[in-house]
mmCIF file with all atom_site columns, C-alpha atoms in Angstrom:
data_model
loop_
_atom_site.group_PDB
_atom_site.id
_atom_site.type_symbol
_atom_site.label_atom_id
_atom_site.label_alt_id
_atom_site.label_comp_id
_atom_site.label_asym_id
_atom_site.label_entity_id
_atom_site.label_seq_id
_atom_site.pdbx_PDB_ins_code
_atom_site.Cartn_x
_atom_site.Cartn_y
_atom_site.Cartn_z
_atom_site.occupancy
_atom_site.B_iso_or_equiv
_atom_site.pdbx_formal_charge
_atom_site.auth_seq_id
_atom_site.auth_comp_id
_atom_site.auth_asym_id
_atom_site.auth_atom_id
_atom_site.pdbx_PDB_model_num
ATOM 1   C CA . UNK A 1 1   ? 105.182 70.520  63.874 1.00 66.00 ? 7   UNK A CA 1
ATOM 2   C CA . UNK A 1 2   ? 108.223 72.764  63.965 1.00 62.00 ? 8   UNK A CA 1
ATOM 3   C CA . UNK A 1 3   ? 110.021 72.806  67.222 1.00 90.00 ? 9   UNK A CA 1
ATOM 4   C CA . UNK A 1 4   ? 112.579 75.385  68.261 1.00 95.00 ? 10  UNK A CA 1
ATOM 5   C CA . UNK A 1 5   ? 114.069 74.855  71.676 1.00 95.00 ? 11  UNK A CA 1
ATOM 6   C CA . UNK A 1 6   ? 116.322 77.068  73.745 1.00 96.00 ? 12  UNK A CA 1
ATOM 7   C CA . UNK A 1 7   ? 118.640 75.744  76.389 1.00 91.00 ? 13  UNK A CA 1
ATOM 8   C CA . UNK A 1 8   ? 117.354 77.822  79.295 1.00 91.00 ? 14  UNK A CA 1
ATOM 9   C CA . UNK A 1 9   ? 114.172 79.748  80.099 1.00 92.00 ? 15  UNK A CA 1
ATOM 10  C CA . UNK A 1 10  ? 115.838 81.852  82.771 1.00 95.00 ? 16  UNK A CA 1
ATOM 11  C CA . UNK A 1 11  ? 119.483 82.680  83.269 1.00 96.00 ? 17  UNK A CA 1
ATOM 12  C CA . UNK A 1 12  ? 121.259 84.917  85.765 1.00 97.00 ? 18  UNK A CA 1
ATOM 13  C CA . UNK A 1 13  ? 124.872 85.868  85.109 1.00 97.00 ? 19  UNK A CA 1
ATOM 14  C CA . UNK A 1 14  ? 127.363 88.307  86.518 1.00 97.00 ? 20  UNK A CA 1
ATOM 15  C CA . UNK A 1 15  ? 128.906 91.233  84.685 1.00 98.00 ? 21  UNK A CA 1
ATOM 16  C CA . UNK A 1 16  ? 131.957 90.126  82.739 1.00 97.00 ? 22  UNK A CA 1
ATOM 17  C CA . UNK A 1 17  ? 130.968 86.483  82.453 1.00 97.00 ? 23  UNK A CA 1
ATOM 18  C CA . UNK A 1 18  ? 130.949 84.722  79.108 1.00 97.00 ? 24  UNK A CA 1
ATOM 19  C CA . UNK A 1 19  ? 127.424 83.539  78.348 1.00 97.00 ? 25  UNK A CA 1
ATOM 20  C CA . UNK A 1 20  ? 126.263 80.923  75.869 1.00 97.00 ? 26  UNK A CA 1
ATOM 21  C CA . UNK A 1 21  ? 122.664 80.712  74.703 1.00 97.00 ? 27  UNK A CA 1
ATOM 22  C CA . UNK A 1 22  ? 121.831 77.636  72.683 1.00 97.00 ? 28  UNK A CA 1
ATOM 23  C CA . UNK A 1 23  ? 119.074 77.112  70.162 1.00 97.00 ? 29  UNK A CA 1
ATOM 24  C CA . UNK A 1 24  ? 118.100 73.910  68.361 1.00 97.00 ? 30  UNK A CA 1
ATOM 25  C CA . UNK A 1 25  ? 115.498 73.406  65.636 1.00 96.00 ? 31  UNK A CA 1
ATOM 26  C CA . UNK A 1 26  ? 114.266 70.069  64.379 1.00 94.00 ? 32  UNK A CA 1
ATOM 27  C CA . UNK A 1 27  ? 112.867 70.939  60.942 1.00 89.00 ? 33  UNK A CA 1
ATOM 28  C CA . UNK A 1 28  ? 116.029 71.102  58.859 1.00 90.00 ? 34  UNK A CA 1
ATOM 29  C CA . UNK A 1 29  ? 115.577 74.840  58.359 1.00 90.00 ? 35  UNK A CA 1
ATOM 30  C CA . UNK A 1 30  ? 118.325 76.701  56.566 1.00 90.00 ? 36  UNK A CA 1
ATOM 31  C CA . UNK A 1 31  ? 117.867 80.013  58.322 1.00 90.00 ? 37  UNK A CA 1
ATOM 32  C CA . UNK A 1 32  ? 118.240 80.741  62.000 1.00 93.00 ? 38  UNK A CA 1
ATOM 33  C CA . UNK A 1 33  ? 118.001 84.003  63.901 1.00 94.00 ? 39  UNK A CA 1
ATOM 34  C CA . UNK A 1 34  ? 118.735 85.557  67.253 1.00 97.00 ? 40  UNK A CA 1
ATOM 35  C CA . UNK A 1 35  ? 116.644 88.487  68.466 1.00 96.00 ? 41  UNK A CA 1
ATOM 36  C CA . UNK A 1 36  ? 116.399 90.381  71.665 1.00 97.00 ? 42  UNK A CA 1
ATOM 37  C CA . UNK A 1 37  ? 113.024 91.572  72.851 1.00 94.00 ? 43  UNK A CA 1
ATOM 38  C CA . UNK A 1 38  ? 112.727 94.637  75.023 1.00 93.00 ? 44  UNK A CA 1
ATOM 39  C CA . UNK A 1 39  ? 109.540 96.435  76.112 1.00 87.00 ? 45  UNK A CA 1
ATOM 40  C CA . UNK A 1 40  ? 108.568 99.190  73.701 1.00 85.00 ? 46  UNK A CA 1
ATOM 41  C CA . UNK A 1 41  ? 111.271 98.210  71.225 1.00 88.00 ? 47  UNK A CA 1
ATOM 42  C CA . UNK A 1 42  ? 109.839 95.008  69.831 1.00 89.00 ? 48  UNK A CA 1
ATOM 43  C CA . UNK A 1 43  ? 112.223 92.427  68.445 1.00 92.00 ? 49  UNK A CA 1
ATOM 44  C CA . UNK A 1 44  ? 115.613 93.528  67.243 1.00 93.00 ? 50  UNK A CA 1
ATOM 45  C CA . UNK A 1 45  ? 117.772 91.250  65.157 1.00 92.00 ? 51  UNK A CA 1
ATOM 46  C CA . UNK A 1 46  ? 121.201 90.485  66.590 1.00 96.00 ? 52  UNK A CA 1
ATOM 47  C CA . UNK A 1 47  ? 122.545 87.947  64.093 1.00 95.00 ? 53  UNK A CA 1
ATOM 48  C CA . UNK A 1 48  ? 121.221 85.504  61.575 1.00 92.00 ? 54  UNK A CA 1
ATOM 49  C CA . UNK A 1 49  ? 122.628 82.518  59.746 1.00 93.00 ? 55  UNK A CA 1
ATOM 50  C CA . UNK A 1 50  ? 121.546 81.201  56.365 1.00 88.00 ? 56  UNK A CA 1
ATOM 51  C CA . UNK A 1 51  ? 123.767 78.138  56.339 1.00 88.00 ? 57  UNK A CA 1
ATOM 52  C CA . UNK A 1 52  ? 126.210 76.198  58.443 1.00 92.00 ? 58  UNK A CA 1
ATOM 53  C CA . UNK A 1 53  ? 129.203 78.353  59.347 1.00 90.00 ? 59  UNK A CA 1
ATOM 54  C CA . UNK A 1 54  ? 127.585 81.360  57.657 1.00 90.00 ? 60  UNK A CA 1
ATOM 55  C CA . UNK A 1 55  ? 126.451 84.365  59.625 1.00 92.00 ? 61  UNK A CA 1
ATOM 56  C CA . UNK A 1 56  ? 125.346 87.900  59.037 1.00 91.00 ? 62  UNK A CA 1
ATOM 57  C CA . UNK A 1 57  ? 125.110 90.795  61.440 1.00 92.00 ? 63  UNK A CA 1
ATOM 58  C CA . UNK A 1 58  ? 121.699 92.110  62.247 1.00 90.00 ? 64  UNK A CA 1
ATOM 59  C CA . UNK A 1 59  ? 120.822 95.499  63.621 1.00 89.00 ? 65  UNK A CA 1
ATOM 60  C CA . UNK A 1 60  ? 122.465 95.242  67.047 1.00 94.00 ? 66  UNK A CA 1
ATOM 61  C CA . UNK A 1 61  ? 125.438 92.835  66.864 1.00 96.00 ? 67  UNK A CA 1
ATOM 62  C CA . UNK A 1 62  ? 127.737 94.750  69.203 1.00 96.00 ? 68  UNK A CA 1
ATOM 63  C CA . UNK A 1 63  ? 128.736 92.709  72.226 1.00 96.00 ? 69  UNK A CA 1
ATOM 64  C CA . UNK A 1 64  ? 127.521 89.453  70.695 1.00 98.00 ? 70  UNK A CA 1
ATOM 65  C CA . UNK A 1 65  ? 128.898 86.699  68.518 1.00 97.00 ? 71  UNK A CA 1
ATOM 66  C CA . UNK A 1 66  ? 127.344 83.540  67.102 1.00 97.00 ? 72  UNK A CA 1
ATOM 67  C CA . UNK A 1 67  ? 128.306 80.074  66.083 1.00 97.00 ? 73  UNK A CA 1
ATOM 68  C CA . UNK A 1 68  ? 126.640 77.638  63.719 1.00 97.00 ? 74  UNK A CA 1
ATOM 69  C CA . UNK A 1 69  ? 128.629 74.453  63.422 1.00 95.00 ? 75  UNK A CA 1
ATOM 70  C CA . UNK A 1 70  ? 125.622 72.248  62.673 1.00 96.00 ? 76  UNK A CA 1
ATOM 71  C CA . UNK A 1 71  ? 122.498 73.031  60.700 1.00 95.00 ? 77  UNK A CA 1
ATOM 72  C CA . UNK A 1 72  ? 120.151 72.472  63.605 1.00 96.00 ? 78  UNK A CA 1
ATOM 73  C CA . UNK A 1 73  ? 122.053 74.465  66.221 1.00 97.00 ? 79  UNK A CA 1
ATOM 74  C CA . UNK A 1 74  ? 122.689 78.196  66.495 1.00 97.00 ? 80  UNK A CA 1
ATOM 75  C CA . UNK A 1 75  ? 124.493 79.611  69.501 1.00 97.00 ? 81  UNK A CA 1
ATOM 76  C CA . UNK A 1 76  ? 124.561 83.179  70.742 1.00 98.00 ? 82  UNK A CA 1
ATOM 77  C CA . UNK A 1 77  ? 127.624 84.198  72.752 1.00 98.00 ? 83  UNK A CA 1
ATOM 78  C CA . UNK A 1 78  ? 127.987 87.177  75.013 1.00 97.00 ? 84  UNK A CA 1
ATOM 79  C CA . UNK A 1 79  ? 131.746 87.506  75.286 1.00 94.00 ? 85  UNK A CA 1
ATOM 80  C CA . UNK A 1 80  ? 131.629 89.664  78.412 1.00 97.00 ? 86  UNK A CA 1
ATOM 81  C CA . UNK A 1 81  ? 128.125 90.142  79.729 1.00 97.00 ? 87  UNK A CA 1
ATOM 82  C CA . UNK A 1 82  ? 127.029 93.617  80.716 1.00 97.00 ? 88  UNK A CA 1
ATOM 83  C CA . UNK A 1 83  ? 123.939 94.854  82.536 1.00 97.00 ? 89  UNK A CA 1
ATOM 84  C CA . UNK A 1 84  ? 122.559 96.437  79.362 1.00 97.00 ? 90  UNK A CA 1
ATOM 85  C CA . UNK A 1 85  ? 122.346 92.952  77.872 1.00 98.00 ? 91  UNK A CA 1
ATOM 86  C CA . UNK A 1 86  ? 119.661 92.011  80.374 1.00 98.00 ? 92  UNK A CA 1
ATOM 87  C CA . UNK A 1 87  ? 116.815 91.085  78.082 1.00 97.00 ? 93  UNK A CA 1
ATOM 88  C CA . UNK A 1 88  ? 114.641 88.367  76.610 1.00 96.00 ? 94  UNK A CA 1
ATOM 89  C CA . UNK A 1 89  ? 116.467 86.502  73.849 1.00 98.00 ? 95  UNK A CA 1
ATOM 90  C CA . UNK A 1 90  ? 114.468 84.763  71.156 1.00 97.00 ? 96  UNK A CA 1
ATOM 91  C CA . UNK A 1 91  ? 115.723 82.259  68.647 1.00 97.00 ? 97  UNK A CA 1
ATOM 92  C CA . UNK A 1 92  ? 113.853 81.598  65.418 1.00 94.00 ? 98  UNK A CA 1
ATOM 93  C CA . UNK A 1 93  ? 114.224 79.484  62.312 1.00 92.00 ? 99  UNK A CA 1
ATOM 94  C CA . UNK A 1 94  ? 112.745 79.565  58.844 1.00 88.00 ? 100 UNK A CA 1
ATOM 95  C CA . UNK A 1 95  ? 112.957 77.379  55.751 1.00 84.00 ? 101 UNK A CA 1
ATOM 96  C CA . UNK A 1 96  ? 114.246 78.154  52.290 1.00 73.00 ? 102 UNK A CA 1
ATOM 97  C CA . UNK A 1 97  ? 116.374 80.757  50.600 1.00 60.00 ? 103 UNK A CA 1
ATOM 98  C CA . UNK A 1 98  ? 113.619 83.347  50.816 1.00 55.00 ? 104 UNK A CA 1
ATOM 99  C CA . UNK A 1 99  ? 112.147 84.264  54.108 1.00 61.00 ? 105 UNK A CA 1
ATOM 100 C CA . UNK A 1 100 ? 108.926 82.551  55.060 1.00 66.00 ? 106 UNK A CA 1
ATOM 101 C CA . UNK A 1 101 ? 107.310 82.870  58.395 1.00 77.00 ? 107 UNK A CA 1
ATOM 102 C CA . UNK A 1 102 ? 109.682 82.356  61.265 1.00 87.00 ? 108 UNK A CA 1
ATOM 103 C CA . UNK A 1 103 ? 109.188 79.804  64.003 1.00 90.00 ? 109 UNK A CA 1
ATOM 104 C CA . UNK A 1 104 ? 110.190 80.990  67.427 1.00 94.00 ? 110 UNK A CA 1
ATOM 105 C CA . UNK A 1 105 ? 111.552 79.315  70.491 1.00 95.00 ? 111 UNK A CA 1
ATOM 106 C CA . UNK A 1 106 ? 110.213 80.015  73.995 1.00 93.00 ? 112 UNK A CA 1
ATOM 107 C CA . UNK A 1 107 ? 112.879 82.589  74.774 1.00 95.00 ? 113 UNK A CA 1
ATOM 108 C CA . UNK A 1 108 ? 115.592 82.924  77.389 1.00 96.00 ? 114 UNK A CA 1
ATOM 109 C CA . UNK A 1 109 ? 115.217 85.671  79.944 1.00 96.00 ? 115 UNK A CA 1
ATOM 110 C CA . UNK A 1 110 ? 118.764 86.710  80.783 1.00 98.00 ? 116 UNK A CA 1
ATOM 111 C CA . UNK A 1 111 ? 119.532 88.874  83.776 1.00 98.00 ? 117 UNK A CA 1
ATOM 112 C CA . UNK A 1 112 ? 123.039 90.270  84.138 1.00 97.00 ? 118 UNK A CA 1
ATOM 113 C CA . UNK A 1 113 ? 123.838 91.572  87.611 1.00 97.00 ? 119 UNK A CA 1
ATOM 114 C CA . UNK B 2 1   ? 116.142 102.454 56.605 1.00 68.00 ? 24  UNK B CA 1
ATOM 115 C CA . UNK B 2 2   ? 113.256 100.062 56.640 1.00 74.00 ? 25  UNK B CA 1
ATOM 116 C CA . UNK B 2 3   ? 110.972 100.459 59.650 1.00 88.00 ? 26  UNK B CA 1
ATOM 117 C CA . UNK B 2 4   ? 107.637 99.261  60.977 1.00 93.00 ? 27  UNK B CA 1
ATOM 118 C CA . UNK B 2 5   ? 105.367 101.453 63.071 1.00 94.00 ? 28  UNK B CA 1
ATOM 119 C CA . UNK B 2 6   ? 102.587 100.187 65.259 1.00 95.00 ? 29  UNK B CA 1
ATOM 120 C CA . UNK B 2 7   ? 100.264 102.960 66.228 1.00 87.00 ? 30  UNK B CA 1
ATOM 121 C CA . UNK B 2 8   ? 99.323  101.886 69.713 1.00 86.00 ? 31  UNK B CA 1
ATOM 122 C CA . UNK B 2 9   ? 101.506 100.462 72.440 1.00 89.00 ? 32  UNK B CA 1
ATOM 123 C CA . UNK B 2 10  ? 98.611  99.546  74.704 1.00 93.00 ? 33  UNK B CA 1
ATOM 124 C CA . UNK B 2 11  ? 94.981  98.858  73.898 1.00 95.00 ? 34  UNK B CA 1
ATOM 125 C CA . UNK B 2 12  ? 92.270  97.998  76.413 1.00 95.00 ? 35  UNK B CA 1
ATOM 126 C CA . UNK B 2 13  ? 88.947  96.663  75.165 1.00 96.00 ? 36  UNK B CA 1
ATOM 127 C CA . UNK B 2 14  ? 85.892  95.006  76.616 1.00 96.00 ? 37  UNK B CA 1
ATOM 128 C CA . UNK B 2 15  ? 84.832  91.594  75.362 1.00 96.00 ? 38  UNK B CA 1
ATOM 129 C CA . UNK B 2 16  ? 82.825  91.709  72.130 1.00 96.00 ? 39  UNK B CA 1
ATOM 130 C CA . UNK B 2 17  ? 84.350  95.037  71.121 1.00 97.00 ? 40  UNK B CA 1
ATOM 131 C CA . UNK B 2 18  ? 85.883  95.320  67.680 1.00 97.00 ? 41  UNK B CA 1
ATOM 132 C CA . UNK B 2 19  ? 89.632  95.516  67.295 1.00 97.00 ? 42  UNK B CA 1
ATOM 133 C CA . UNK B 2 20  ? 91.830  97.271  64.807 1.00 97.00 ? 43  UNK B CA 1
ATOM 134 C CA . UNK B 2 21  ? 95.588  97.493  65.321 1.00 97.00 ? 44  UNK B CA 1
ATOM 135 C CA . UNK B 2 22  ? 97.469  99.735  62.965 1.00 96.00 ? 45  UNK B CA 1
ATOM 136 C CA . UNK B 2 23  ? 100.714 98.873  61.222 1.00 97.00 ? 46  UNK B CA 1
ATOM 137 C CA . UNK B 2 24  ? 102.626 100.966 58.705 1.00 96.00 ? 47  UNK B CA 1
ATOM 138 C CA . UNK B 2 25  ? 105.952 100.187 57.090 1.00 94.00 ? 48  UNK B CA 1
ATOM 139 C CA . UNK B 2 26  ? 108.425 102.407 55.368 1.00 91.00 ? 49  UNK B CA 1
ATOM 140 C CA . UNK B 2 27  ? 109.824 100.257 52.568 1.00 82.00 ? 50  UNK B CA 1
ATOM 141 C CA . UNK B 2 28  ? 108.634 101.122 49.063 1.00 75.00 ? 51  UNK B CA 1
ATOM 142 C CA . UNK B 2 29  ? 109.326 97.853  47.293 1.00 81.00 ? 52  UNK B CA 1
ATOM 143 C CA . UNK B 2 30  ? 107.536 94.520  47.291 1.00 85.00 ? 53  UNK B CA 1
ATOM 144 C CA . UNK B 2 31  ? 107.153 93.058  50.734 1.00 88.00 ? 54  UNK B CA 1
ATOM 145 C CA . UNK B 2 32  ? 105.958 90.092  52.725 1.00 90.00 ? 55  UNK B CA 1
ATOM 146 C CA . UNK B 2 33  ? 103.868 91.051  55.723 1.00 93.00 ? 56  UNK B CA 1
ATOM 147 C CA . UNK B 2 34  ? 103.150 89.254  58.967 1.00 94.00 ? 57  UNK B CA 1
ATOM 148 C CA . UNK B 2 35  ? 101.328 89.557  62.231 1.00 96.00 ? 58  UNK B CA 1
ATOM 149 C CA . UNK B 2 36  ? 102.680 87.579  65.149 1.00 95.00 ? 59  UNK B CA 1
ATOM 150 C CA . UNK B 2 37  ? 101.064 87.113  68.544 1.00 96.00 ? 60  UNK B CA 1
ATOM 151 C CA . UNK B 2 38  ? 102.567 86.337  71.921 1.00 94.00 ? 61  UNK B CA 1
ATOM 152 C CA . UNK B 2 39  ? 100.110 85.134  74.543 1.00 95.00 ? 62  UNK B CA 1
ATOM 153 C CA . UNK B 2 40  ? 101.210 85.504  78.163 1.00 92.00 ? 63  UNK B CA 1
ATOM 154 C CA . UNK B 2 41  ? 103.905 82.968  78.932 1.00 87.00 ? 64  UNK B CA 1
ATOM 155 C CA . UNK B 2 42  ? 103.884 81.493  75.435 1.00 89.00 ? 65  UNK B CA 1
ATOM 156 C CA . UNK B 2 43  ? 106.023 81.487  72.301 1.00 89.00 ? 66  UNK B CA 1
ATOM 157 C CA . UNK B 2 44  ? 105.702 84.124  69.673 1.00 93.00 ? 67  UNK B CA 1
ATOM 158 C CA . UNK B 2 45  ? 103.580 82.546  66.954 1.00 91.00 ? 68  UNK B CA 1
ATOM 159 C CA . UNK B 2 46  ? 102.384 83.481  63.517 1.00 91.00 ? 69  UNK B CA 1
ATOM 160 C CA . UNK B 2 47  ? 98.851  84.868  63.353 1.00 94.00 ? 70  UNK B CA 1
ATOM 161 C CA . UNK B 2 48  ? 98.656  85.527  59.618 1.00 93.00 ? 71  UNK B CA 1
ATOM 162 C CA . UNK B 2 49  ? 100.787 86.391  56.629 1.00 92.00 ? 72  UNK B CA 1
ATOM 163 C CA . UNK B 2 50  ? 100.554 88.114  53.284 1.00 93.00 ? 73  UNK B CA 1
ATOM 164 C CA . UNK B 2 51  ? 102.799 87.234  50.362 1.00 89.00 ? 74  UNK B CA 1
ATOM 165 C CA . UNK B 2 52  ? 100.688 88.116  47.324 1.00 90.00 ? 75  UNK B CA 1
ATOM 166 C CA . UNK B 2 53  ? 97.165  87.943  45.899 1.00 93.00 ? 76  UNK B CA 1
ATOM 167 C CA . UNK B 2 54  ? 94.022  88.902  47.796 1.00 95.00 ? 77  UNK B CA 1
ATOM 168 C CA . UNK B 2 55  ? 94.983  91.816  50.055 1.00 95.00 ? 78  UNK B CA 1
ATOM 169 C CA . UNK B 2 56  ? 92.485  90.699  52.679 1.00 97.00 ? 79  UNK B CA 1
ATOM 170 C CA . UNK B 2 57  ? 94.126  87.911  54.613 1.00 96.00 ? 80  UNK B CA 1
ATOM 171 C CA . UNK B 2 58  ? 92.413  85.676  57.115 1.00 95.00 ? 81  UNK B CA 1
ATOM 172 C CA . UNK B 2 59  ? 94.332  84.122  59.955 1.00 92.00 ? 82  UNK B CA 1
ATOM 173 C CA . UNK B 2 60  ? 93.674  81.989  62.978 1.00 90.00 ? 83  UNK B CA 1
ATOM 174 C CA . UNK B 2 61  ? 91.127  82.709  65.707 1.00 92.00 ? 84  UNK B CA 1
ATOM 175 C CA . UNK B 2 62  ? 89.006  85.025  63.586 1.00 95.00 ? 85  UNK B CA 1
ATOM 176 C CA . UNK B 2 63  ? 91.706  87.597  62.877 1.00 97.00 ? 86  UNK B CA 1
ATOM 177 C CA . UNK B 2 64  ? 92.138  89.214  59.508 1.00 97.00 ? 87  UNK B CA 1
ATOM 178 C CA . UNK B 2 65  ? 94.410  91.869  58.060 1.00 98.00 ? 88  UNK B CA 1
ATOM 179 C CA . UNK B 2 66  ? 94.177  94.091  55.038 1.00 97.00 ? 89  UNK B CA 1
ATOM 180 C CA . UNK B 2 67  ? 97.154  95.115  52.947 1.00 95.00 ? 90  UNK B CA 1
ATOM 181 C CA . UNK B 2 68  ? 96.709  98.573  51.456 1.00 95.00 ? 91  UNK B CA 1
ATOM 182 C CA . UNK B 2 69  ? 99.710  99.126  49.251 1.00 92.00 ? 92  UNK B CA 1
ATOM 183 C CA . UNK B 2 70  ? 99.047  102.824 48.639 1.00 93.00 ? 93  UNK B CA 1
ATOM 184 C CA . UNK B 2 71  ? 99.059  103.457 52.377 1.00 94.00 ? 94  UNK B CA 1
ATOM 185 C CA . UNK B 2 72  ? 101.939 101.086 53.216 1.00 94.00 ? 95  UNK B CA 1
ATOM 186 C CA . UNK B 2 73  ? 99.641  99.587  55.802 1.00 96.00 ? 96  UNK B CA 1
ATOM 187 C CA . UNK B 2 74  ? 98.733  96.137  57.075 1.00 97.00 ? 97  UNK B CA 1
ATOM 188 C CA . UNK B 2 75  ? 96.168  96.633  59.812 1.00 97.00 ? 98  UNK B CA 1
ATOM 189 C CA . UNK B 2 76  ? 94.950  93.771  61.953 1.00 97.00 ? 99  UNK B CA 1
ATOM 190 C CA . UNK B 2 77  ? 91.255  93.414  62.710 1.00 97.00 ? 100 UNK B CA 1
ATOM 191 C CA . UNK B 2 78  ? 88.864  91.248  64.632 1.00 97.00 ? 101 UNK B CA 1
ATOM 192 C CA . UNK B 2 79  ? 85.128  92.010  64.786 1.00 97.00 ? 102 UNK B CA 1
ATOM 193 C CA . UNK B 2 80  ? 84.590  90.758  68.332 1.00 97.00 ? 103 UNK B CA 1
ATOM 194 C CA . UNK B 2 81  ? 87.432  90.179  70.768 1.00 97.00 ? 104 UNK B CA 1
ATOM 195 C CA . UNK B 2 82  ? 87.485  87.651  73.562 1.00 97.00 ? 105 UNK B CA 1
ATOM 196 C CA . UNK B 2 83  ? 89.262  87.682  76.903 1.00 96.00 ? 106 UNK B CA 1
ATOM 197 C CA . UNK B 2 84  ? 91.595  85.002  75.482 1.00 96.00 ? 107 UNK B CA 1
ATOM 198 C CA . UNK B 2 85  ? 92.862  87.490  72.879 1.00 97.00 ? 108 UNK B CA 1
ATOM 199 C CA . UNK B 2 86  ? 94.801  89.284  75.598 1.00 97.00 ? 109 UNK B CA 1
ATOM 200 C CA . UNK B 2 87  ? 98.337  89.203  74.217 1.00 97.00 ? 110 UNK B CA 1
ATOM 201 C CA . UNK B 2 88  ? 101.050 91.237  72.584 1.00 96.00 ? 111 UNK B CA 1
ATOM 202 C CA . UNK B 2 89  ? 100.788 91.647  68.809 1.00 97.00 ? 112 UNK B CA 1
ATOM 203 C CA . UNK B 2 90  ? 103.706 92.331  66.499 1.00 96.00 ? 113 UNK B CA 1
ATOM 204 C CA . UNK B 2 91  ? 103.603 93.455  62.904 1.00 96.00 ? 114 UNK B CA 1
ATOM 205 C CA . UNK B 2 92  ? 106.594 92.401  60.771 1.00 94.00 ? 115 UNK B CA 1
ATOM 206 C CA . UNK B 2 93  ? 107.866 93.061  57.256 1.00 92.00 ? 116 UNK B CA 1
ATOM 207 C CA . UNK B 2 94  ? 110.523 91.681  54.997 1.00 86.00 ? 117 UNK B CA 1
ATOM 208 C CA . UNK B 2 95  ? 111.498 92.500  51.471 1.00 80.00 ? 118 UNK B CA 1
ATOM 209 C CA . UNK B 2 96  ? 110.753 90.000  48.742 1.00 72.00 ? 119 UNK B CA 1
ATOM 210 C CA . UNK B 2 97  ? 114.022 88.591  47.449 1.00 65.00 ? 120 UNK B CA 1
ATOM 211 C CA . UNK B 2 98  ? 115.964 91.132  49.424 1.00 61.00 ? 121 UNK B CA 1
ATOM 212 C CA . UNK B 2 99  ? 117.529 88.992  52.062 1.00 65.00 ? 122 UNK B CA 1
ATOM 213 C CA . UNK B 2 100 ? 116.715 87.392  55.323 1.00 69.00 ? 123 UNK B CA 1
ATOM 214 C CA . UNK B 2 101 ? 116.002 90.275  57.600 1.00 79.00 ? 124 UNK B CA 1
ATOM 215 C CA . UNK B 2 102 ? 112.530 90.722  59.009 1.00 87.00 ? 125 UNK B CA 1
ATOM 216 C CA . UNK B 2 103 ? 111.788 94.017  60.685 1.00 89.00 ? 126 UNK B CA 1
ATOM 217 C CA . UNK B 2 104 ? 109.400 93.923  63.619 1.00 92.00 ? 127 UNK B CA 1
ATOM 218 C CA . UNK B 2 105 ? 107.286 96.675  65.044 1.00 94.00 ? 128 UNK B CA 1
ATOM 219 C CA . UNK B 2 106 ? 107.487 97.599  68.710 1.00 93.00 ? 129 UNK B CA 1
ATOM 220 C CA . UNK B 2 107 ? 104.390 95.577  69.535 1.00 95.00 ? 130 UNK B CA 1
ATOM 221 C CA . UNK B 2 108 ? 100.924 96.392  70.831 1.00 96.00 ? 131 UNK B CA 1
ATOM 222 C CA . UNK B 2 109 ? 99.787  95.016  74.151 1.00 95.00 ? 132 UNK B CA 1
ATOM 223 C CA . UNK B 2 110 ? 96.086  94.187  74.034 1.00 97.00 ? 133 UNK B CA 1
ATOM 224 C CA . UNK B 2 111 ? 94.166  93.671  77.248 1.00 96.00 ? 134 UNK B CA 1
ATOM 225 C CA . UNK B 2 112 ? 90.598  92.429  76.956 1.00 97.00 ? 135 UNK B CA 1
ATOM 226 C CA . UNK B 2 113 ? 88.383  92.941  79.976 1.00 95.00 ? 136 UNK B CA 1
ATOM 227 C CA . UNK B 2 114 ? 86.010  90.080  80.729 1.00 87.00 ? 137 UNK B CA 1
#
């Protein structure tokens, strides 16, 4: 059973803070993803990684960076949090070089005040 | 640009009613298609998927979806909904062999009245 875990379910940060969101998967998946989920907008891809130290920008990368030093871990970094980054952040992983179904973590609800 | 449209943002049904949620995508090539579901307070999880073959796909909990290539559609159906089907449903598409990006629709919130 694939397990994707995220470091926090709820997080409250102040404007300008640096924020780290961590994601770990236990199924040796090659691909990992960060999305944000906003009402009426669905899931929008921020970044994805198809291998260790490899990353690709998604649709909304501005204001975010990522790090993948180990295969099982994919971190999302908000360099200087802003109120418009208040959202639900979902991590996902998938196996293989072609996309299969993605397995999602429980999400982190981030509030930036 | 590739996009996915879900026709309804909110759907309210009574138990035992039939369900059909519309999904259309804009990409003209060969695609993989998915429906995901997010029950209240739970992870997003895969409901069903289509890669190739029979265009009528059966998923968990009595859901099915039909891929109609000529209409660029992948509608989700269930003949008789239950209160426990209350959830948000997302249609998603990615291109075969075209990379790692999956495009999600905006989601449809289904509320089933007991």
